[in-house]
Coordinates of C-alpha atoms in Angstrom, one line a residue:
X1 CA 37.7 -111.8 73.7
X2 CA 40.6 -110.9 71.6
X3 CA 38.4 -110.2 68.5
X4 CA 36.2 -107.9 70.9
X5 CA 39.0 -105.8 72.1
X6 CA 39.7 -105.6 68.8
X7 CA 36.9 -104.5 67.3
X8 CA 37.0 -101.7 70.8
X9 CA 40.3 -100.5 69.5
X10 CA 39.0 -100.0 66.2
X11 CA 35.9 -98.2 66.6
X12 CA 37.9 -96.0 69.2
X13 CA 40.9 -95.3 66.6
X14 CA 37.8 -93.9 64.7
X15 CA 35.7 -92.2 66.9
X16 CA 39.5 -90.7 67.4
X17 CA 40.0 -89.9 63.8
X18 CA 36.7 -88.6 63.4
X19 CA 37.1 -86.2 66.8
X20 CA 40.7 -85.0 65.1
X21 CA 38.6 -84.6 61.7
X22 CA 36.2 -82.1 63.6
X23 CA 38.6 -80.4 65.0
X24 CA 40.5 -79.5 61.9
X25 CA 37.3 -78.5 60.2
X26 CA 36.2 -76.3 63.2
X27 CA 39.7 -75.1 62.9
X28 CA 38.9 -74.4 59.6
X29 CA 36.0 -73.2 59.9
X30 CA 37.0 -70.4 62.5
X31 CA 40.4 -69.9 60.5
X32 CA 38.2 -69.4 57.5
X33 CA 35.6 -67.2 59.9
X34 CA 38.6 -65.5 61.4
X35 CA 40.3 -64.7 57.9
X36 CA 36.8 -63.5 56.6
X37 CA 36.2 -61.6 59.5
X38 CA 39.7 -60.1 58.9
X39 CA 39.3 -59.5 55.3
X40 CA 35.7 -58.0 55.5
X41 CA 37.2 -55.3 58.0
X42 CA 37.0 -52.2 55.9
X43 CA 35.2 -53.8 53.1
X44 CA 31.7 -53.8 52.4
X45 CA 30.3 -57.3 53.1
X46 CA 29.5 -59.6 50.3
X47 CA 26.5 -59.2 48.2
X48 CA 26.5 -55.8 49.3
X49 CA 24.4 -53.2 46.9
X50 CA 24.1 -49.5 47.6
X51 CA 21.3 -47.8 45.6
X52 CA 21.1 -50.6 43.2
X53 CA 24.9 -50.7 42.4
X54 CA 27.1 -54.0 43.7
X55 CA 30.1 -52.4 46.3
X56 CA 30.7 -56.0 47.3
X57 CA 34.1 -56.5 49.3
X58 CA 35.2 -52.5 47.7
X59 CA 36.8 -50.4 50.5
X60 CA 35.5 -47.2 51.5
X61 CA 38.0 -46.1 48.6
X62 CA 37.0 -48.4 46.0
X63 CA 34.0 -47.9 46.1
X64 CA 34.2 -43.9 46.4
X65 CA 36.1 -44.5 43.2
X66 CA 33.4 -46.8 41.7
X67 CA 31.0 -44.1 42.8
X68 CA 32.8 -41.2 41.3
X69 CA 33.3 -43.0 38.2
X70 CA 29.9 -43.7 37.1
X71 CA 29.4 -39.9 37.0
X72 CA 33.0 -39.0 35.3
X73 CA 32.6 -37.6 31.2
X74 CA 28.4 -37.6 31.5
X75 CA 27.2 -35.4 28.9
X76 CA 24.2 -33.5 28.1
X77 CA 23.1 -33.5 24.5
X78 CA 21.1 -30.2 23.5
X79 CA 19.0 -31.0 20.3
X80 CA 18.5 -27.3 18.8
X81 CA 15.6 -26.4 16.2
X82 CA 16.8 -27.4 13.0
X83 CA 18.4 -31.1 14.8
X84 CA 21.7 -29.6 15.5
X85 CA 22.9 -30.7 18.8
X86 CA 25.3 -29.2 21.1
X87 CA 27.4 -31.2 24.2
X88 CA 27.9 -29.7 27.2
X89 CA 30.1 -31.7 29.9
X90 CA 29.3 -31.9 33.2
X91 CA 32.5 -31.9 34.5
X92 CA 32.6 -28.5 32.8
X93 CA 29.6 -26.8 34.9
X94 CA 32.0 -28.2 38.5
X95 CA 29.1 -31.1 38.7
X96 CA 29.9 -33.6 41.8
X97 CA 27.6 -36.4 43.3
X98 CA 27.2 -36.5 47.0
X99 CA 25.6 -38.9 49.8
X100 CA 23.9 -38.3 52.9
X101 CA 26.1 -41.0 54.6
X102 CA 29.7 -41.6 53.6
X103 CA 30.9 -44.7 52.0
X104 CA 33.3 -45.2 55.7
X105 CA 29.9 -44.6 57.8
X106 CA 28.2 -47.2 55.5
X107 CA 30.9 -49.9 55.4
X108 CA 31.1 -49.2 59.4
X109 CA 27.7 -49.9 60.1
X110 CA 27.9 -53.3 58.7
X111 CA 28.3 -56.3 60.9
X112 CA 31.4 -58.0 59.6
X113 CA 31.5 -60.5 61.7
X114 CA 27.9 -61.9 60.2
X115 CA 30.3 -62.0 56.7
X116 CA 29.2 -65.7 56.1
X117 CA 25.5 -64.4 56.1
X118 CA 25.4 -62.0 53.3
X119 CA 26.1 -65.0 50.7
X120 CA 22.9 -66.4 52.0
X121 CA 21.3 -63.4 51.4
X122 CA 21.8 -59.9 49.2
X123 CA 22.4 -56.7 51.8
X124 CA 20.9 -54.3 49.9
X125 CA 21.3 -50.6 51.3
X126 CA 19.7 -47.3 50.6
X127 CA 21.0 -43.9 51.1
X128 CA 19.9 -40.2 49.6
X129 CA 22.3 -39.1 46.7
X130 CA 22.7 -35.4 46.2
X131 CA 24.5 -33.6 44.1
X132 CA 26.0 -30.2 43.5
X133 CA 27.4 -28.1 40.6
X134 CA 28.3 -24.2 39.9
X135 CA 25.1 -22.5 38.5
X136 CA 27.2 -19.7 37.3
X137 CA 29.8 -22.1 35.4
X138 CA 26.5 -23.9 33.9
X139 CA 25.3 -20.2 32.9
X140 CA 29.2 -19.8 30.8
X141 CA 28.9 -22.9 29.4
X142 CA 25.4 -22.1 27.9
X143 CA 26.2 -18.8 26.7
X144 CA 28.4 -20.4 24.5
X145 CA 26.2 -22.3 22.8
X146 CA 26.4 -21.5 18.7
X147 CA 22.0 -21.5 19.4
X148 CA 22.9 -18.5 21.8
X149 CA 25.6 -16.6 20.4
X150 CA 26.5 -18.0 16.8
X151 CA 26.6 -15.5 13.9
X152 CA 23.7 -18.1 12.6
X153 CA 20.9 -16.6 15.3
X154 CA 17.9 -15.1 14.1
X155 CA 15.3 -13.3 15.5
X156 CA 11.7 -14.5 14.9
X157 CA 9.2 -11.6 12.5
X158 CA 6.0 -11.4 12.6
X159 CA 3.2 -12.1 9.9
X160 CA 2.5 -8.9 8.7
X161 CA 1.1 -7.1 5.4
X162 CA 3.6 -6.2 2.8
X163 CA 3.6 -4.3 -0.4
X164 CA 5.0 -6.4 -3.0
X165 CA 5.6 -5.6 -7.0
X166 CA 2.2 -7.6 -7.3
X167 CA 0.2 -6.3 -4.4
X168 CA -0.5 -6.5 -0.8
X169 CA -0.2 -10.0 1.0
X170 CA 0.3 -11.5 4.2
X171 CA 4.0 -12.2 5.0
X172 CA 3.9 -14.9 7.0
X173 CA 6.0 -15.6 10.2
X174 CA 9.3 -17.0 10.6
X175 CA 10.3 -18.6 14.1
X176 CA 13.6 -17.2 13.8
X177 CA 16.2 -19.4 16.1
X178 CA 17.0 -16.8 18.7
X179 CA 17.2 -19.0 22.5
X180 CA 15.0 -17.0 25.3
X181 CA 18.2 -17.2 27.8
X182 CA 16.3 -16.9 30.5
X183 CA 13.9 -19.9 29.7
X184 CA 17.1 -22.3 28.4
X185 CA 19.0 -22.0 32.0
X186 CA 16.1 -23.5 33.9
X187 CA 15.2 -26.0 31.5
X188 CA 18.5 -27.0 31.7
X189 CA 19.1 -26.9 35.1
X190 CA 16.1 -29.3 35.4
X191 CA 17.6 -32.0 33.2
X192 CA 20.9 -31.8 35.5
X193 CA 19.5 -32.2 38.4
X194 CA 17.5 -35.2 37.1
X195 CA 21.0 -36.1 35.6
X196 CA 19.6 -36.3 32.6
X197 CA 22.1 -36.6 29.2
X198 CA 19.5 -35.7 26.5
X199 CA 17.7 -32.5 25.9
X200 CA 15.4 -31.2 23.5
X201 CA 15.3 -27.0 23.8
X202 CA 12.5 -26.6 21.1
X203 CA 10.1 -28.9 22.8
X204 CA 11.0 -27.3 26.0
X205 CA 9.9 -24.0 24.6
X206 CA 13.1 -22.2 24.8
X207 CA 13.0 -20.1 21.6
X208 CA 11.5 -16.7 21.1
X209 CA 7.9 -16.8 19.0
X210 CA 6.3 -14.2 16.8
X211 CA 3.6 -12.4 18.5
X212 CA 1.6 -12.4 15.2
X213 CA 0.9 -15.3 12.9
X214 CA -0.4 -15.3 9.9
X215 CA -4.2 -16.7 10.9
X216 CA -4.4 -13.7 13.2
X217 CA -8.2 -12.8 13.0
X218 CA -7.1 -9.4 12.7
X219 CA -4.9 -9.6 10.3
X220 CA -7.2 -10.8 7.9
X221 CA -9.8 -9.1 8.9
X222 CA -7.2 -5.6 7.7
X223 CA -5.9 -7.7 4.8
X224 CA -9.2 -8.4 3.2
X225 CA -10.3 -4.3 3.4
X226 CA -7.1 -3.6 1.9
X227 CA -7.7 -6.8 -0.9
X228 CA -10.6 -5.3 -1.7
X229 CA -9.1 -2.1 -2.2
X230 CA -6.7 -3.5 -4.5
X231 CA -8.5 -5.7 -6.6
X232 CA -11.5 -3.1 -6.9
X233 CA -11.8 -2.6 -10.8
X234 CA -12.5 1.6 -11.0
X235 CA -13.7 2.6 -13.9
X236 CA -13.4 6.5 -14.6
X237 CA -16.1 8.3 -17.1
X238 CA -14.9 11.3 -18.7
X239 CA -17.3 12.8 -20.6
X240 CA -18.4 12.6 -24.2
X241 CA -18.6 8.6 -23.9
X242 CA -15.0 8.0 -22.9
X243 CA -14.2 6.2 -20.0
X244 CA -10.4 5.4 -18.7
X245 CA -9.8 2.3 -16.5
X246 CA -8.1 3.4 -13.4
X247 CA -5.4 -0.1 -13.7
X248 CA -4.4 -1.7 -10.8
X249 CA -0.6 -0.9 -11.5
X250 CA -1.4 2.6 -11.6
X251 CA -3.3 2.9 -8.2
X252 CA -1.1 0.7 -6.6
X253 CA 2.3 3.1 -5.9
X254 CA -0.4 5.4 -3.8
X255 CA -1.6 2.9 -1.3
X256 CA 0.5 2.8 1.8
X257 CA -0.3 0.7 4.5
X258 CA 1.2 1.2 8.3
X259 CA 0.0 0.3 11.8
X260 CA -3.3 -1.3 10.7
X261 CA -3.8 1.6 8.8
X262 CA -4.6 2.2 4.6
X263 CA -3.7 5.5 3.6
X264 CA -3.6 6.8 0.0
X265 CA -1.0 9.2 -1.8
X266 CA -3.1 12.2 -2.0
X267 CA -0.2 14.3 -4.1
X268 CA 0.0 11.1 -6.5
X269 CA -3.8 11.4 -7.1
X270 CA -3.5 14.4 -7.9
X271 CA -0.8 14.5 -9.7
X272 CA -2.3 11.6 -11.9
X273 CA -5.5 13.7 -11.9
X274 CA -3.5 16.7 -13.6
X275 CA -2.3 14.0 -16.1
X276 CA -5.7 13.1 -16.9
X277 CA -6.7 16.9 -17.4
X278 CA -3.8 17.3 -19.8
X279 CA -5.0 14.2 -21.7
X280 CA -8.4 14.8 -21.8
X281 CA -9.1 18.9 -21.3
X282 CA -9.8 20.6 -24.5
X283 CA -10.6 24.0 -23.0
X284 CA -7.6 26.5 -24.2
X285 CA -6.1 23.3 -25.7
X286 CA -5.2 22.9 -29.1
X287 CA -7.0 20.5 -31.2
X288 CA -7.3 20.1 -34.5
X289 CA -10.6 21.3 -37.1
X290 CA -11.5 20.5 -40.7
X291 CA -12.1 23.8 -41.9
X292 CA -14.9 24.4 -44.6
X293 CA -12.7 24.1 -47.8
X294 CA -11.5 20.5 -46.6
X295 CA -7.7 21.6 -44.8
X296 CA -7.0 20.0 -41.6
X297 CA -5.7 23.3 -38.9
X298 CA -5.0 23.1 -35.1
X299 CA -7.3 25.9 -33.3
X300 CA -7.6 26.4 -29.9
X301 CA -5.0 26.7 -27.3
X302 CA -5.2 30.9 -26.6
X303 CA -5.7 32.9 -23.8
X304 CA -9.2 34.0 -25.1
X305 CA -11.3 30.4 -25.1
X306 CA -13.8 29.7 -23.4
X307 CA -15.4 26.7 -24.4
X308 CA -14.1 22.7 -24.5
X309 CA -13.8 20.2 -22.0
X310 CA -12.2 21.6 -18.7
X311 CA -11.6 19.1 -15.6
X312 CA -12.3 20.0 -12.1
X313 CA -8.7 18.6 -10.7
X314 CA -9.6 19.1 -7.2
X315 CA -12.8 17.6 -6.7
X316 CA -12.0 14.8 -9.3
X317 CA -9.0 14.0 -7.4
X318 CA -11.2 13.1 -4.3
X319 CA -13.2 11.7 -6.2
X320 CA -10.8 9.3 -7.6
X321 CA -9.2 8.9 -4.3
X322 CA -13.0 7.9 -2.5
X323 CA -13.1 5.4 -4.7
X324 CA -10.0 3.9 -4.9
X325 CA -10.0 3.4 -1.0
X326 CA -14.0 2.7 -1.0
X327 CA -12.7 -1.2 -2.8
X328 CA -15.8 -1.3 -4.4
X329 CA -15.6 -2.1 -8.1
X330 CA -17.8 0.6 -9.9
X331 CA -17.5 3.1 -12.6
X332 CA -17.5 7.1 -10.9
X333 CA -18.1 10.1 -13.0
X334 CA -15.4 12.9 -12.6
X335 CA -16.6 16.5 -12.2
X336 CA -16.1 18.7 -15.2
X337 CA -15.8 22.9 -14.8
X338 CA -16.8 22.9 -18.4
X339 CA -17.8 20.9 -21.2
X340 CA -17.7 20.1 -25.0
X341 CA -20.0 18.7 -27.2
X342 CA -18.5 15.7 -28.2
X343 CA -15.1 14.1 -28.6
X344 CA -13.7 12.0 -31.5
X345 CA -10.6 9.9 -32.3
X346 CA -8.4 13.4 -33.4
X347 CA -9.4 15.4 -29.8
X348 CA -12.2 17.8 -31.6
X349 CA -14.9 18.1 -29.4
X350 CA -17.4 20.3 -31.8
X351 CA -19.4 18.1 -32.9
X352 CA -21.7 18.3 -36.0
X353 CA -23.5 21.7 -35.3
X354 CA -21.5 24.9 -34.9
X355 CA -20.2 28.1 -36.4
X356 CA -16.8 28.2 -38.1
X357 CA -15.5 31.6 -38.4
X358 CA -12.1 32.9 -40.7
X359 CA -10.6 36.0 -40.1
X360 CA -8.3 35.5 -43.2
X361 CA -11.2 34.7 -45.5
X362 CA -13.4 37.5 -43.3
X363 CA -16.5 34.9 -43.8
X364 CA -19.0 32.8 -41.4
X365 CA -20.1 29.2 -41.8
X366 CA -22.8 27.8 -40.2
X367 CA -23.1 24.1 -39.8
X368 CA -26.2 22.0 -38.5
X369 CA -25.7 18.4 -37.5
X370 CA -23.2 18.0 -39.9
X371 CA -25.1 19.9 -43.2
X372 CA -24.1 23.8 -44.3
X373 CA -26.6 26.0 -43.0
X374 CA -26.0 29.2 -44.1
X375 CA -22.2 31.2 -44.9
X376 CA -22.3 34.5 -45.2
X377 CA -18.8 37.1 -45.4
X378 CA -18.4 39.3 -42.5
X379 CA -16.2 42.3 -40.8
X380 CA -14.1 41.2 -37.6
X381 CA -12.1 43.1 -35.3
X382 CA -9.5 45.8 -36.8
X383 CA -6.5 43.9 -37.4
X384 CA -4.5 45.2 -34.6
X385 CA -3.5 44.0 -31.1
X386 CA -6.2 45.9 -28.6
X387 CA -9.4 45.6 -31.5
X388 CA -8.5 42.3 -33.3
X389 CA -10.9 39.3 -33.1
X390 CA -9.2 36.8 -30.5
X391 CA -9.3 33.7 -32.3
X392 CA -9.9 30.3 -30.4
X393 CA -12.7 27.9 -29.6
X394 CA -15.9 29.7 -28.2
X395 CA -19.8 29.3 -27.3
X396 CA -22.7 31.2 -27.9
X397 CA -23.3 32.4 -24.4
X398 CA -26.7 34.4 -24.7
X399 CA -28.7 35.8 -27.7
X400 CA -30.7 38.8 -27.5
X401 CA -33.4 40.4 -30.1
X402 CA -34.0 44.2 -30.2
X403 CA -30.9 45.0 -28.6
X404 CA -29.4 48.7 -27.6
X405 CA -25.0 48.2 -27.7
X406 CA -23.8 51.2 -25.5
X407 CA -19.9 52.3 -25.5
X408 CA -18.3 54.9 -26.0
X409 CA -19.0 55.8 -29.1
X410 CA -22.7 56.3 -27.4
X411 CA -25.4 53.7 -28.6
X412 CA -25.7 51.2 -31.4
X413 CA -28.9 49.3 -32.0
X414 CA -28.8 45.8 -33.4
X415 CA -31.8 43.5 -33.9
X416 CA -29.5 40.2 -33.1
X417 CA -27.1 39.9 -30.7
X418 CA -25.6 36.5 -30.4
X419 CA -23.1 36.8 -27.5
X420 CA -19.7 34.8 -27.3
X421 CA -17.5 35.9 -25.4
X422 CA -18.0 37.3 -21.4
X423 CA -16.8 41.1 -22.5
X424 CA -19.4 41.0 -25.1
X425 CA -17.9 40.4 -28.0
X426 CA -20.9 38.9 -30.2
X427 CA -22.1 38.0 -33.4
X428 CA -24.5 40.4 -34.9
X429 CA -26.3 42.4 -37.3
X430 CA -25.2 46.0 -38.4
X431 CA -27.0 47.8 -40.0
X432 CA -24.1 50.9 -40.7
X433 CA -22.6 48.5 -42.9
X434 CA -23.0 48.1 -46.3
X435 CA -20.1 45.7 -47.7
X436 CA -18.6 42.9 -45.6
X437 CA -15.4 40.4 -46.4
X438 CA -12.3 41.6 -48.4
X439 CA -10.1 43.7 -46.5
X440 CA -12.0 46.3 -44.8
X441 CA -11.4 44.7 -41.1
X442 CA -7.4 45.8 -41.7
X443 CA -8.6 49.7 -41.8
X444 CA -11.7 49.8 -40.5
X445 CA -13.4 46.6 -38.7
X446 CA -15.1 46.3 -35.4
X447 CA -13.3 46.3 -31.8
X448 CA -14.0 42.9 -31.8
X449 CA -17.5 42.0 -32.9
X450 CA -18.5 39.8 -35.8
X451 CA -20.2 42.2 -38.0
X452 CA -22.5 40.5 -40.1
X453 CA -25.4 40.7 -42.6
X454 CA -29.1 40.9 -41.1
X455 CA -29.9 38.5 -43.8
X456 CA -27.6 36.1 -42.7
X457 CA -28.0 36.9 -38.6
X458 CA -31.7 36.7 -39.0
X459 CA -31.8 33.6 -40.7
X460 CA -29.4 31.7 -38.1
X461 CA -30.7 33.4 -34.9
X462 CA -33.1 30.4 -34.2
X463 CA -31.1 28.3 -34.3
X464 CA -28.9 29.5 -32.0
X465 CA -28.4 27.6 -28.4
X466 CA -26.1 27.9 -25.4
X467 CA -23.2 26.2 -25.8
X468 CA -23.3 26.2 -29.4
X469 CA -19.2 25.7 -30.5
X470 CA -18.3 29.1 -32.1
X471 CA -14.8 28.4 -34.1
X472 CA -12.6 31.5 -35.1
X473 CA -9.1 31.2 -36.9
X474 CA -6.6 32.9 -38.7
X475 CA -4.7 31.2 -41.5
X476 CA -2.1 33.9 -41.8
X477 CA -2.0 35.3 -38.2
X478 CA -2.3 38.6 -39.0
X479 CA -2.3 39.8 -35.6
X480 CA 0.1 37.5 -34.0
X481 CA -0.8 38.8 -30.4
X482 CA -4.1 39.9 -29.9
X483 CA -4.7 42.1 -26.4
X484 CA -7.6 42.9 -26.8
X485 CA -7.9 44.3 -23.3
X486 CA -11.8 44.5 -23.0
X487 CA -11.7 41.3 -22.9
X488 CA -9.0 41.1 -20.6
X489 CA -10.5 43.6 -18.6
X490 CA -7.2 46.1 -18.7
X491 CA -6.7 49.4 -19.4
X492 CA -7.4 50.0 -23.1
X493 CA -4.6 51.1 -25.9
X494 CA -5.5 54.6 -26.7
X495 CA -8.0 57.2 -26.1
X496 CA -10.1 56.3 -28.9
X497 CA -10.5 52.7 -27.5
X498 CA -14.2 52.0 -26.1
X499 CA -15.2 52.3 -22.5
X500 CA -17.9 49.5 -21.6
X501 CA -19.7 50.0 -18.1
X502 CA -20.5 46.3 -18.2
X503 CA -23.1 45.3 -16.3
X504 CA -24.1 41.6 -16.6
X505 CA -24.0 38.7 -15.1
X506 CA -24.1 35.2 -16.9
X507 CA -25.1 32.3 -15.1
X508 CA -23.4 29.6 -17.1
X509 CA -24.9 26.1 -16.5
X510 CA -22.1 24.1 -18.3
X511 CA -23.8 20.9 -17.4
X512 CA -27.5 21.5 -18.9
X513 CA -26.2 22.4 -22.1
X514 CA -24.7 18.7 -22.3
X515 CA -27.6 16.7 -20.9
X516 CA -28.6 14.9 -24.1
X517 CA -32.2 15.5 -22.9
X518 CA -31.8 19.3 -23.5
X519 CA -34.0 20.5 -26.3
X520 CA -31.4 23.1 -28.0
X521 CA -34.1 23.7 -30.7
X522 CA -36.9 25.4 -28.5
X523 CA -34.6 26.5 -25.8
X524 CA -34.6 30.4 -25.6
X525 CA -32.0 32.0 -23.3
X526 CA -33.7 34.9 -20.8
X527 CA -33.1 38.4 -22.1
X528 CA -31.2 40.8 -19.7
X529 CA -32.2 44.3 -21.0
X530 CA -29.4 46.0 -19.1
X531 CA -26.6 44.1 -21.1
X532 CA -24.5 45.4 -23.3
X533 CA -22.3 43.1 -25.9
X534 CA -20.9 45.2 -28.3
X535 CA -17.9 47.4 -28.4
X536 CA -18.2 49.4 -31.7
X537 CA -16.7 52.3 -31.5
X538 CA -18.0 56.0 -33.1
X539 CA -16.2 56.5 -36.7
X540 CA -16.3 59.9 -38.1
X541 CA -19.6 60.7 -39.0
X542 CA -18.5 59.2 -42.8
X543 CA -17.3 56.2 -41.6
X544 CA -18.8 52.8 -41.3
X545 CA -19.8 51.1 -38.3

């Protein structure tokens, strides 16, 4: 009995201990419950995330602060063409996070008393960020950018056709780095609201572009017209088998090209053109002659010439200017006013058939493709200024058999009249002569005629065509000035001077005598029976005439 009353206190000294073991725990448990519960008021709960980030036990203050934090010193990096990259600051623009509910109304709406739950299981709450930030503080900031207002900005060109030292090409573009201000500010705005903190302007098409580049169809489409024009090879021909290359270098300074349009220099073609006249006229220019005895002379050059090489600078000059802007490669004949026969290394342009004429020696040579014909002494002009011979380079103009000469010395028949020069001054025979050469043209010569033998005139008559060079010089220049004004067509020196009522009219083709086809043996100029050449005047009735 003892050991069963025992073995009763025993079990109930435990069932005691254990009951006074439960109660402390429960007593610790609610203490611990009730200190929880105390510490959790104000304080988000344990395992508590807000939009992904842990606030677990943070007040309404630490947390605000935790909040705050993760946005303090975020930057946006602005990569710039070229790589450079500027910062701006947030902070800088007045940028500030907001939520929808406050970090009080979100702490409050927790059930602290379930504390012991949440480390169980996560609390895991959503609520809308916002933001907000000074758009006209963002707009400063960016207009201090070194890509919007450093001295290094550059505006963007287009690819466009330039005249270099070589030539026209294409320029191409350059992109420039000049920010389109009113593209970067959205762009940028875009990346802050998405709180971004990179930023790439380029790709985000922020800079100003050319309008043209350089595989504009039509741009090329100009630029190969004007390459064509400038690499057309031109080729001028200038008569008497000479021919000048018009160089590219030389064309080039007259080409201008503006507003998609190819214009040419028209007073530098023709002032080029009045440079190839100078060059390559030989009409009243002086060129030199290797007389009959063998001396070299200069003739030409006077007031009286009519014949050599005589360039028509106005229509060459368009001409020259068509086909410099035509870009075709081709060789273009320039038009002439007059011509020559030939043209040689030395300028002389007489060629091997032609009559050489000295008023010092008062004699006539004849030459025929390059052989002496016939020479033959003759009477010129009186040595002085109104009756002397004008000496120069000439052509036979007409030739007329059976010929009446009327002046005022009344009329003068000769049988051949070889005309060469417009007042009709001519070569012919005269039969009131009896001597010729010496000095009888310093007393008592013609008014400007080439008196010569009917022998001689007769013989050479044939062979007489238009065009044919007539060469007349003076070694000793007798008559330094010559106005000879019938020729000139003024009033005359003295009474005794000759009165021509000239009535004539030559119709010079300067061309056909040229043509290399033109058969200068056969050819027989029309006779006009009203002309009248010579200007011989009426000598006493014992002089000669």
């Amino acid at each position: 009995m003892a050991s069963k009353k025992r073995r009763r206190r025993k079990k109930s000294a435990a069932q005691k201990a254990l009951r006074i073991l439960l109660i402390v725990c429960i007593a610790a448990l609610a203490a611990a419950y009730g200190a929880g519960c105390y510490l959790m008021r104000g304080r988000f709960l344990p395992q508590t995330y807000v939009n992904g980030v842990d606030y677990s036990e943070m007040t309404a203050e630490e947390a605000e602060q935790k909040f705050r934090k993760a946005y303090e010193g975020r930057t946006l990096d602005i990569t710039e063409r070229g790589g450079n990259v500027e910062t701006i600051s947030y902070d800088d623009i007045g940028y500030k996070i907001t939520t929808d509910d406050s970090f009080r109304q979100l702490i409050d709406s927790q059930n602290y008393f379930a504390w012991p739950l949440t480390y169980i299981e996560k609390t895991r709450i959503t609520t809308r960020e916002g933001f907000e930030y000074s758009e006209s503080m963002l707009k400063d900031v960016l207009r201090e950018l070194d890509a919007v207002s450093g001295d290094a900005v550059t505006l963007p060109t287009d690819a466009q056709i330039v005249k270099t030292d070589t030539g026209y090409v294409i320029q191409p573009e350059t992109e420039g780095n000049r920010v389109l201000f009113k593209e970067l500010v959205p762009v940028v705005e875009n990346a802050v609201n998405n709180g971004a903190t990179e930023l790439n302007i380029e790709e985000a098409g922020c800079y100003m572009k050319p309008k043209i580049y350089s595989d504009d169809e039509q741009l090329n489409e100009r630029f190969s017209k004007i390459d064509k024009v400038q690499n057309a090879e031109i080729t001028l021909a200038m008569e008497g088998n000479v021919y000048v290359k018009l160089a590219r270098n030389v064309f080039l300074p007259w080409l201008n090209y503006d507003n998609g349009t190819l214009t040419i220099d028209d007073t530098a073609v023709t002032n080029y053109t009045a440079g190839l006249a100078e060059q390559y006229d030989t009409y009243m220019h002086k060129r030199q002659f290797v007389t009959y005895e063998g001396d070299t002379i200069e003739v030409g050059g006077g007031n009286y010439d009519n014949y050599g090489y005589q360039l028509n600078r106005e229509t060459s000059a368009e001409i020259i200017r068509n086909a410099v802007l035509s870009g075709v490669t081709q060789t273009v004949a320039l038009d002439w006013s007059m011509y020559g026969r030939t043209r040689d290394e030395s300028g002389s342009d007489f060629g091997n058939t032609y009559i050489e004429i000295s008023l010092d020696q008062q004699h006539m040579w004849f030459y025929k493709d390059g052989q002496l014909f016939l020479d033959t002494s003759v009477v010129t002009g009186t040595a002085t200024p109104s009756r002397a011979t004008p000496t120069g380079c000439f052509q036979v103009l007409q030739t007329l058999k059976d010929h009446t000469m009327r002046g005022s010395y009344g009329e003068s028949f000769a049988n051949y009249v070889i005309a060469i020069m417009t007042n009709g001054i001519a070569i012919h025979d005269s039969s009131w002569r009896e001597d010729y050469g010496g000095d009888i043209w310093l007393y008592s010569g013609s008014h400007g005629c080439v008196n010569t033998p009917y022998e001689a005139v007769s013989r050479m008559y044939d062979e007489m065509f238009y065009g044919l060079p007539v060469i007349i010089y003076d070694r000793n220049n007798t008559v330094p000035e010559v106005h000879n004004e019938a020729y000139t067509g003024g009033e005359h020196e003295t009474s005794d001077d000759y009165d021509y009522d000239y009535d004539y009219d030559y119709d010079y083709d300067y061309e056909s005598y040229y043509d290399e086809e033109w058969d200068y043996e056969t050819y027989e100029p029309e006779v006009e029976e009203t002309t009248v050449y010579d200007d011989e005047e009426a000598y006493d009735d014992d002089s000669d005439y």
